[in-house]
Short mmCIF file of C-alpha atoms and ligand atoms in Angstrom, two decimals:
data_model
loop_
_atom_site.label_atom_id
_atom_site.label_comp_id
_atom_site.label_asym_id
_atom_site.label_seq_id
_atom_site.Cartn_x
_atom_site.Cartn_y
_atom_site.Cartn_z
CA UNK T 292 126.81 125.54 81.79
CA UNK T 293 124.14 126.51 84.50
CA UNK T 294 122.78 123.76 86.70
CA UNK T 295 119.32 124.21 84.87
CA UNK T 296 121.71 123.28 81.44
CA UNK T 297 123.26 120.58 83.06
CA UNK T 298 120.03 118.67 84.19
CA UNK T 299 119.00 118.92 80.13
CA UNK T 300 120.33 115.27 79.27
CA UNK T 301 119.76 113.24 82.07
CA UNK T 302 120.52 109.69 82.17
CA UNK T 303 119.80 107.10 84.31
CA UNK T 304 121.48 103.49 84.93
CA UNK T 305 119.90 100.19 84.48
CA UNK T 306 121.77 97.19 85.71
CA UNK T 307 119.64 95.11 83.58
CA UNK T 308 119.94 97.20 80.77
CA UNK T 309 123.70 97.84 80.95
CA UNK T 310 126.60 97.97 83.22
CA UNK T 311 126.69 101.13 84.69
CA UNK T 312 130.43 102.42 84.34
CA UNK T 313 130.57 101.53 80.38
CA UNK T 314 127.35 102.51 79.79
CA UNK T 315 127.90 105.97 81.42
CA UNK T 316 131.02 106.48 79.55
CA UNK T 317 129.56 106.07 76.76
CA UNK T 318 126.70 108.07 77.38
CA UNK T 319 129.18 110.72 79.01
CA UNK T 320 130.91 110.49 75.35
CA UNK T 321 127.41 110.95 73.81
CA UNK T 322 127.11 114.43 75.18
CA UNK T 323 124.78 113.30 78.76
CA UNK T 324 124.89 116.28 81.07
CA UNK T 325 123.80 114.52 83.96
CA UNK T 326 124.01 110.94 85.40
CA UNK T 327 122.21 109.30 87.87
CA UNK T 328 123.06 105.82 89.63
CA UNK T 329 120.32 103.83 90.45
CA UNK T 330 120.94 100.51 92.09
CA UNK T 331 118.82 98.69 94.08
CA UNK T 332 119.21 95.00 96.15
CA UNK T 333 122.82 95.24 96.42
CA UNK T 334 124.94 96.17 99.37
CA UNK T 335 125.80 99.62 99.87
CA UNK T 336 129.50 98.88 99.62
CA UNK T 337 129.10 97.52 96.07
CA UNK T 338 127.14 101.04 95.27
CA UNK T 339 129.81 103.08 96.69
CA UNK T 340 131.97 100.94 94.40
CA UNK T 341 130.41 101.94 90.99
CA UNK T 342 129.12 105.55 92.83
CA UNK T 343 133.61 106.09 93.04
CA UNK T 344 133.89 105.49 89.66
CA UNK T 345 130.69 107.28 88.13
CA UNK T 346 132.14 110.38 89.85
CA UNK T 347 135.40 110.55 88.51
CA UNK T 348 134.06 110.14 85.07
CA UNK T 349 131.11 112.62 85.33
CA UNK T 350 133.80 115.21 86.95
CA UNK T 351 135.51 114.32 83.65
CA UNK T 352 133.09 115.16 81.73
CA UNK T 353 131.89 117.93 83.52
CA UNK T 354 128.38 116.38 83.90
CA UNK T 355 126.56 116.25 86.82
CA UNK T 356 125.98 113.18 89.20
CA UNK T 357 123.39 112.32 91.25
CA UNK T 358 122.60 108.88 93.31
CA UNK T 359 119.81 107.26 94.20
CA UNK T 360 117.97 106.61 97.46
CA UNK T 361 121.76 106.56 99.60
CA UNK T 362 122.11 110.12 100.82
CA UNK T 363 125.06 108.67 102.76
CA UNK T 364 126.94 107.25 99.50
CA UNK T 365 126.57 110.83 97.79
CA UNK T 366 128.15 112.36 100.45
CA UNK T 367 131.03 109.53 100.40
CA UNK T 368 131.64 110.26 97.29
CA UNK T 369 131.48 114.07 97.13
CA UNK T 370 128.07 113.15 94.35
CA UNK T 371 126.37 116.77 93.27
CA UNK T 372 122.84 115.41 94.56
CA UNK T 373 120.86 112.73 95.83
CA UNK T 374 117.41 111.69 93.67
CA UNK T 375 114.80 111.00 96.90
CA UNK T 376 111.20 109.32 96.07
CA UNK T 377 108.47 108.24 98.25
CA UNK T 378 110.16 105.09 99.86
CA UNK T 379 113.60 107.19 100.58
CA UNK T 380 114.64 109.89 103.36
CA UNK T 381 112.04 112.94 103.10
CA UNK T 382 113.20 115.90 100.69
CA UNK T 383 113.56 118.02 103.84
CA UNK T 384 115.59 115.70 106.34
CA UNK T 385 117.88 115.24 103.77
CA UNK T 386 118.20 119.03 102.88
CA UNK T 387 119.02 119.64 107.23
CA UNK T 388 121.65 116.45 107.33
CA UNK T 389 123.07 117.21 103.76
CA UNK T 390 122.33 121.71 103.33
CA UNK T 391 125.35 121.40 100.54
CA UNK T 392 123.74 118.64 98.46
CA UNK T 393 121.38 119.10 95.53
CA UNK T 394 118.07 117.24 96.15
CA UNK T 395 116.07 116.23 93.20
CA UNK T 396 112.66 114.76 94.32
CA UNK T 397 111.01 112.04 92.33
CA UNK T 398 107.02 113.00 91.66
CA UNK T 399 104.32 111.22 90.23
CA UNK T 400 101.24 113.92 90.42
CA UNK T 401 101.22 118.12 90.86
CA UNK T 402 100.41 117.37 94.47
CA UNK T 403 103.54 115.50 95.43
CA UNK T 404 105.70 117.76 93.25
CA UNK T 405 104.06 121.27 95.23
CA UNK T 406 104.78 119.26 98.67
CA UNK T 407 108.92 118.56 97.31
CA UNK T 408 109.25 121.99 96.04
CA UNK T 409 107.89 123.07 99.95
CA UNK T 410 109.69 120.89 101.08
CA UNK T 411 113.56 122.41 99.77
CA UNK T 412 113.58 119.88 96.83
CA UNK T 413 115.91 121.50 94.19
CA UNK T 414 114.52 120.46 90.95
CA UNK T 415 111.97 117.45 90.58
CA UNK T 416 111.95 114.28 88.23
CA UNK T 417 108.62 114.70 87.26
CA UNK T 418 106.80 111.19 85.80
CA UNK T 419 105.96 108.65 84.11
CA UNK T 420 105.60 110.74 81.24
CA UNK T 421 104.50 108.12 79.37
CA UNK T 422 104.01 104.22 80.42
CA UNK T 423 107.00 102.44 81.21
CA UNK T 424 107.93 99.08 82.23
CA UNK T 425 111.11 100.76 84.38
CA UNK T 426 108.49 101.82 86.96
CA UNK T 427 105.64 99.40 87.40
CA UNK T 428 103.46 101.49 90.26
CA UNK T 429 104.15 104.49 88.15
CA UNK T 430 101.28 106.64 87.75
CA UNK T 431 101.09 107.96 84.01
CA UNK T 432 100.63 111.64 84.29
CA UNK T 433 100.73 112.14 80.25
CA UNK T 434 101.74 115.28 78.98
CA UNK T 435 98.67 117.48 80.28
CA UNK T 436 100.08 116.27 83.60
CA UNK T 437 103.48 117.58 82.87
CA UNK T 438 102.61 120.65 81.80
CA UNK T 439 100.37 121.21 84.98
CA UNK T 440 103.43 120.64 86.85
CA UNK T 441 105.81 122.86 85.29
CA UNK T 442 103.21 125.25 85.17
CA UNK T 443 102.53 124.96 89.45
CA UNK T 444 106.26 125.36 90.81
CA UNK T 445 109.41 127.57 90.02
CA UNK T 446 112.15 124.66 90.33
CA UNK T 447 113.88 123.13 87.28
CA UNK T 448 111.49 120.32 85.87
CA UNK T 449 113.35 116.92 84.46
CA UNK T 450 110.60 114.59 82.45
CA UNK T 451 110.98 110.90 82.76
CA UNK T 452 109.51 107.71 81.84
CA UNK T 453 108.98 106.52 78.73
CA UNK T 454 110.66 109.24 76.41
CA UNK T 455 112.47 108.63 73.61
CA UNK T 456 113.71 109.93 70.39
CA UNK T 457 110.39 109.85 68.70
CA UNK T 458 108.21 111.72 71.41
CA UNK T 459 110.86 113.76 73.29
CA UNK T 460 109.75 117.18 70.95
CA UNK T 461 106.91 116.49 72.81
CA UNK T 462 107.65 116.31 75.98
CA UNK T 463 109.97 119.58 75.49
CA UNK T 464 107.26 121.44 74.42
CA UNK T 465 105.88 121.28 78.02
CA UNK T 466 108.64 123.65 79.25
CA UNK T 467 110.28 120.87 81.07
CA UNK T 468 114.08 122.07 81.93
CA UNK T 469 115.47 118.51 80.59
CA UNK T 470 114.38 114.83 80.00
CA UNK T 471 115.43 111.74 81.94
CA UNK T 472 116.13 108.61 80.22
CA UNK T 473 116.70 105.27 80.78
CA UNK T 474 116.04 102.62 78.18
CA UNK T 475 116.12 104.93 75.06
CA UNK T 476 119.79 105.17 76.05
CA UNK T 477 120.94 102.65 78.07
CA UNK T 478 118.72 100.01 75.82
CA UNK T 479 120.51 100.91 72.70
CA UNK T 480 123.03 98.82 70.69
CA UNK T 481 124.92 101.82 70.66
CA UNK T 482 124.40 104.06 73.84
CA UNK T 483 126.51 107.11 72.47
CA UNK T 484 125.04 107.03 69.66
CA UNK T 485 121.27 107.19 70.75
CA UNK T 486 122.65 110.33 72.97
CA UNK T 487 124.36 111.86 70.48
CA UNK T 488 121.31 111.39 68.43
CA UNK T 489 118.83 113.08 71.51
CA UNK T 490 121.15 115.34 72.00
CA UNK T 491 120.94 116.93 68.53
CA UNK T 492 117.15 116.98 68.93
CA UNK T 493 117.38 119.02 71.85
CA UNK T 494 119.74 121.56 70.14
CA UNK T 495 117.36 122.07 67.16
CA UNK T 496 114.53 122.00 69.53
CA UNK T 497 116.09 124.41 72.36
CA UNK T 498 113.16 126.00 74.04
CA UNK K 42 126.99 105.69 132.76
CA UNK K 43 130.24 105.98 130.27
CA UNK K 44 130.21 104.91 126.59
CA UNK K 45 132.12 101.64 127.45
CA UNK K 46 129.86 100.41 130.27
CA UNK K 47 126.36 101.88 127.61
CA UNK K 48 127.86 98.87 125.35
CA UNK K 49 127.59 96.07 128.35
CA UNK K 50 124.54 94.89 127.32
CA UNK K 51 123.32 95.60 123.48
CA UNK K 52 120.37 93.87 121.90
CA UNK K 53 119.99 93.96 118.23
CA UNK K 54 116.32 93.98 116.45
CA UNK K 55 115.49 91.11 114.24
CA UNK K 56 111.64 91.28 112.24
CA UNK K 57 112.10 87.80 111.70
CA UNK K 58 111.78 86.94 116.20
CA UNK K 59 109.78 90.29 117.05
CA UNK K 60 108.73 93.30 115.55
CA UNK K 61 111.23 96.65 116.73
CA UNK K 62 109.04 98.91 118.28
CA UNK K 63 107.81 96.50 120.97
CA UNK K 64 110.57 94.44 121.41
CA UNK K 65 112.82 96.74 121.68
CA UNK K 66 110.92 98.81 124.44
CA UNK K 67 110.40 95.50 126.18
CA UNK K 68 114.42 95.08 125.78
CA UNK K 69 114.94 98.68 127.45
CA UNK K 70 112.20 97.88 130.09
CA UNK K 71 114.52 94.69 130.93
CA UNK K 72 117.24 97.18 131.16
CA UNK K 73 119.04 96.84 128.18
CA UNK K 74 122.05 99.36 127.41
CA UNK K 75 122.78 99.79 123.55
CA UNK K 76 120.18 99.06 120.81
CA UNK K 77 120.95 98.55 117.13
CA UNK K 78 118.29 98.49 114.25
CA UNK K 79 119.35 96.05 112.17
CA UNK K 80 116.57 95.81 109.22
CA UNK K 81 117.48 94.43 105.49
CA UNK K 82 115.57 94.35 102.58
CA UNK K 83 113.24 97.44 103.40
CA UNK K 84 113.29 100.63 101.65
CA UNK K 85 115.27 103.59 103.64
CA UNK K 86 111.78 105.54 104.50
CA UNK K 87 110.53 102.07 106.43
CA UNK K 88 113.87 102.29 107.81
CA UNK K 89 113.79 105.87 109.17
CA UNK K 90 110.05 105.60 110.29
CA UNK K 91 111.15 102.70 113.04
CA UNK K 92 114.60 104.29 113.94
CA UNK K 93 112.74 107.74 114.84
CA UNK K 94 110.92 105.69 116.96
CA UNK K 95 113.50 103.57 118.39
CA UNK K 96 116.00 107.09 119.46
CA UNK K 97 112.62 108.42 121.21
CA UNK K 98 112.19 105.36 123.12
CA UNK K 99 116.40 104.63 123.54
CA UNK K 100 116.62 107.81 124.82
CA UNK K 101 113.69 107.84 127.21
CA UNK K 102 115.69 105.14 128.49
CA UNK K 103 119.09 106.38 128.31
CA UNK K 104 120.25 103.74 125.68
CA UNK K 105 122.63 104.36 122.96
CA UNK K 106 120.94 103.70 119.92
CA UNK K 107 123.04 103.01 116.71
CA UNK K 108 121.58 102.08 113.04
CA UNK K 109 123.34 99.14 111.15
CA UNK K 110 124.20 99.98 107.88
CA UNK K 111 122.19 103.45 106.90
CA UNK K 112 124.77 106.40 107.74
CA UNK K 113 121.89 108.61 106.40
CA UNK K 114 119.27 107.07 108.17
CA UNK K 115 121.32 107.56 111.68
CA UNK K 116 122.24 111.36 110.76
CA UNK K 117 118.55 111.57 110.13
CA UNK K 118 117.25 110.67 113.74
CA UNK K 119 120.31 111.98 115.50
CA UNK K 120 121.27 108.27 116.57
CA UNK K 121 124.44 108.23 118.88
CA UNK K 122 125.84 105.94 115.85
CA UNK K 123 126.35 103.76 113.04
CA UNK K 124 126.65 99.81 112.82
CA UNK K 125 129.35 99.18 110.00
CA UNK K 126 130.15 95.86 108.40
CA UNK K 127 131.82 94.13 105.74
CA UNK K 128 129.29 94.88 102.96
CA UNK K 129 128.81 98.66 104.24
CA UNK K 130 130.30 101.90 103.67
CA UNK K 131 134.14 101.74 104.72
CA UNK K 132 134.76 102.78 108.60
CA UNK K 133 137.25 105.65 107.31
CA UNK K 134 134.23 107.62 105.13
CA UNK K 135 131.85 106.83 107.66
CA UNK K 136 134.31 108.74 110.16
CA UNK K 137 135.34 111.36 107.38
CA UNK K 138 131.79 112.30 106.26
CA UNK K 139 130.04 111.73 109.99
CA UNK K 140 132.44 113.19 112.35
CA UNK K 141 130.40 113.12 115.55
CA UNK K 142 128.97 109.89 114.84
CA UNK K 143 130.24 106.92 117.29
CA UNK K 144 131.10 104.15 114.15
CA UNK K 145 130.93 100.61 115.31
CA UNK K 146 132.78 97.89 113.05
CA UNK K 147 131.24 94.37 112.68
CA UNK K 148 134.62 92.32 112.66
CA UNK K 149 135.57 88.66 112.08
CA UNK K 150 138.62 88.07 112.55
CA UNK K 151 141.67 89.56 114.04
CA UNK K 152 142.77 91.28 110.79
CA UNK K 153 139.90 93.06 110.33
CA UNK K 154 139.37 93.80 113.84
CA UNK K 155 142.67 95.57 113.61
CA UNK K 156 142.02 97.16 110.49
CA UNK K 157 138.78 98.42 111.72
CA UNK K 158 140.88 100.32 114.82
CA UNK K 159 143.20 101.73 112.63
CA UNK K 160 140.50 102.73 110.31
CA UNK K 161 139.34 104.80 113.47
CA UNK K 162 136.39 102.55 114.72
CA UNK K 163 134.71 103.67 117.96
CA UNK K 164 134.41 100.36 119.08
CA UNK K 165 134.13 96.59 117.48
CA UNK K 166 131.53 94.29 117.13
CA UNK K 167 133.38 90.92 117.00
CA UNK K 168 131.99 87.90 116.25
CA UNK K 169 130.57 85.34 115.61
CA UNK K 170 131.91 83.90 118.85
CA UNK K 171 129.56 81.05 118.76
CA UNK K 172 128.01 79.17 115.38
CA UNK K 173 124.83 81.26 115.05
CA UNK K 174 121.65 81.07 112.69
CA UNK K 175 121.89 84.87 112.15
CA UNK K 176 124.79 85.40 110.04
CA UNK K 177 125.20 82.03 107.94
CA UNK K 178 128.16 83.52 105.98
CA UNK K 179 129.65 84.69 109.74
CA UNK K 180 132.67 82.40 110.54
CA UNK K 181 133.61 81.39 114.09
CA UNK K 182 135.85 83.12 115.96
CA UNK K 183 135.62 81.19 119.34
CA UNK K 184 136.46 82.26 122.96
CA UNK K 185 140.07 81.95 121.62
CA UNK K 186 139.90 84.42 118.77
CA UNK K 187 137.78 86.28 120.73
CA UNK K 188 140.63 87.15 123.35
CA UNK K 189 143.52 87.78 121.24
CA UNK K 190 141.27 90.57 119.50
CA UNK K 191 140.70 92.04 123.16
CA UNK K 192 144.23 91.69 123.66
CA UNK K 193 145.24 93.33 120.76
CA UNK K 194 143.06 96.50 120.29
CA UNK K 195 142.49 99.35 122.78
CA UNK K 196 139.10 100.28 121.90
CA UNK K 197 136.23 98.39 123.36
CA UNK K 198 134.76 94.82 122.02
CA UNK K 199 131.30 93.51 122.31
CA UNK K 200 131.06 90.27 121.23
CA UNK K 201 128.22 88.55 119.05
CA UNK K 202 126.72 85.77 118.19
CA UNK K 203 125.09 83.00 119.52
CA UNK K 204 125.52 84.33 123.25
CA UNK K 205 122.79 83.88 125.85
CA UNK K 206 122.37 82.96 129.44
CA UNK K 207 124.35 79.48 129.73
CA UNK K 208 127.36 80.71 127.63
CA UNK K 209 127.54 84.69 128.53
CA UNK K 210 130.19 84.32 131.94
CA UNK K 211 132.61 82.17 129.68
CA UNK K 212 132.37 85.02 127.34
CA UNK K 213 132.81 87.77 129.67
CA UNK K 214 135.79 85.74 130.98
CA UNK K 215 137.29 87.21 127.66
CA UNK K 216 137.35 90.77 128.95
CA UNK K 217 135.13 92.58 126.20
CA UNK K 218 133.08 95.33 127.22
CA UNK K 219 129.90 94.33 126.37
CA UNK K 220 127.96 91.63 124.99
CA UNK K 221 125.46 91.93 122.13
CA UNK K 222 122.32 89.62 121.69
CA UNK K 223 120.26 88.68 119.24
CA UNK K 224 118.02 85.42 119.89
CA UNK K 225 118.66 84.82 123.41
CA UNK K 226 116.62 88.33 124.07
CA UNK K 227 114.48 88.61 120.81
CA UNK K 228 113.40 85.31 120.74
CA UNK K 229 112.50 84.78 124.14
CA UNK K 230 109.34 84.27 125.17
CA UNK K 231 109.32 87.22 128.11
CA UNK K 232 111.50 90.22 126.82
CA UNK K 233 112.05 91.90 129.37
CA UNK K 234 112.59 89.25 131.92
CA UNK K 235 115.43 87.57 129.46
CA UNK K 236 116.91 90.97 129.39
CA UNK K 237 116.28 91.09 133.18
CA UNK K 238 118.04 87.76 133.48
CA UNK K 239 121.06 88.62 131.69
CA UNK K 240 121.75 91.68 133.15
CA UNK K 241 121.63 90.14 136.29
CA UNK K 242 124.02 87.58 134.99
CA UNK K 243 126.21 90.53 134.21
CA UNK K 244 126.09 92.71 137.30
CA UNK K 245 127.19 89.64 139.52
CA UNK K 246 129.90 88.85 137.55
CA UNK K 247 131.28 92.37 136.23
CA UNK K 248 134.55 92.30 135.26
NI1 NI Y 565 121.51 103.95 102.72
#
């Protein structure tokens, strides 16, 4: 699988959704190509903690991982990327300190995702899609937005915020490269089912 | 100046007695030797922003500057090094993934003091010598504890917590290297003369 294949079912933790290392197995087991720890108000010892054990099972699985925010816990331990937003290290000091690390670049309007993609960002999360409770401050950029965005820069595109298995054909038909999800998956009674379940919609719906 | 006498006097920031940028400069001004950022609870872009400005200024005055916690954050503004405790990433990572960086361990007792050498810490921060309002959780070594970690490791040891101008020559008396403040600078009234004061207090009685 390309890296453009791998960032096509992309899931996110949620501590208060789900503990991150069952959840991730089972979303691993669902058929998730990429995972992405997000942890916030805890020490960074207790991230490196869970980051250790999301690695081995995404190398596993052969997915990718990515952490949040802590540039200096991917490189600990040996994560794919590091997913940077506004409040985190600039796209292109981490690209100089960390040249070997994938950068994904969180964006919330075509502006901010022409300055990441400038900037050395290697694929942006591009959002919220749609409203979402996950991300308060969120700007909604709808599905016009989106599609502006894919549109304006030549780096992968990953969708999130607020998709789920009823608009995600959607959201694909924007020419996204994959969708990020957090409480369609992570929310579910039965997390490797719901991916199995979005994964089979993106197979019929491959673009 | 050598890296063990840049550790004699070391003044850490704390938002809650005076914000960094000034009171650190007022510090350096006093003549202050190390500075570490210490800053909780912010995201890691707040972080960077004030530990850019604090290596300009530390190395306008030829202060070492180190970063508590944020490996990323000191790669980012070339600090000289990295603050690591308890609750952060392990000294042996920190080494393995940040080669060049001097890594400072926050210890509390002799265990982890020697743990922390064998680990390859650059030097110790041991503490807290005396009860301190700082770090609640922070047990107390004493003078006593104090010296037998001197005795027992061969890289340097500042000491911390609750040190200022009546208690720093018992202290010194010890035979660490350097002696790191928090309140007794920070909270005074007059930065720079506090700083002024103690460094005085130092010179007259160097070991
Ligand atoms: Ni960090």
């Amino acid at each position: 699988m390309s890296f453009k294949e791998k960032l096509r079912l992309y899931v996110l933790t949620d501590r208060k959704l789900a503990p991150e290392i069952e959840s991730v197995k089972a979303a691993l087991e669902g058929g998730a190509t990429a995972i992405q720890l997000r942890l916030k108000n805890v020490s960074t010892r207790e991230i490196l903690e869970v980051a250790k054990k999301l690695r081995e099972l995404t190398r596993d699985y052969g997915a990718l991982f990515f952490v949040n925010d802590h540039l200096d816990v991917a490189l600990a331990v040996n994560a794919d990327g590091v997913q940077l937003g506004p409040d985190d290290l600039p796209v292109s000091l981490a690209k100089k300190i960390a040249p070997h690390l994938i950068v994904g670049a969180s964006v919330y309007s075509l502006e901010e995702a022409l300055k990441a993609e400038q900037e050395g960002a290697d694929y942006l999360g591009a959002g919220a899609v749609f409203p979402t409770e996950t991300k308060s401050e969120a700007q909604v950029l709808g599905l016009d937005g989106l599609k502006k965005i894919v549109a304006s820069v030549k780096i992968p595109v990953v969708a999130i915020g607020g998709i789920n298995h009823e608009n995600v054909l959607e959201v694909l038909k924007t020419g996204v490269c994959g969708i990020a999800l957090v409480s369609a998956i992570m929310g579910a009674t039965d997390i490797t089912m719901a991916t199995k379940k979005m994964k089979d919609l993106l197979n019929e719906h491959s673009i």
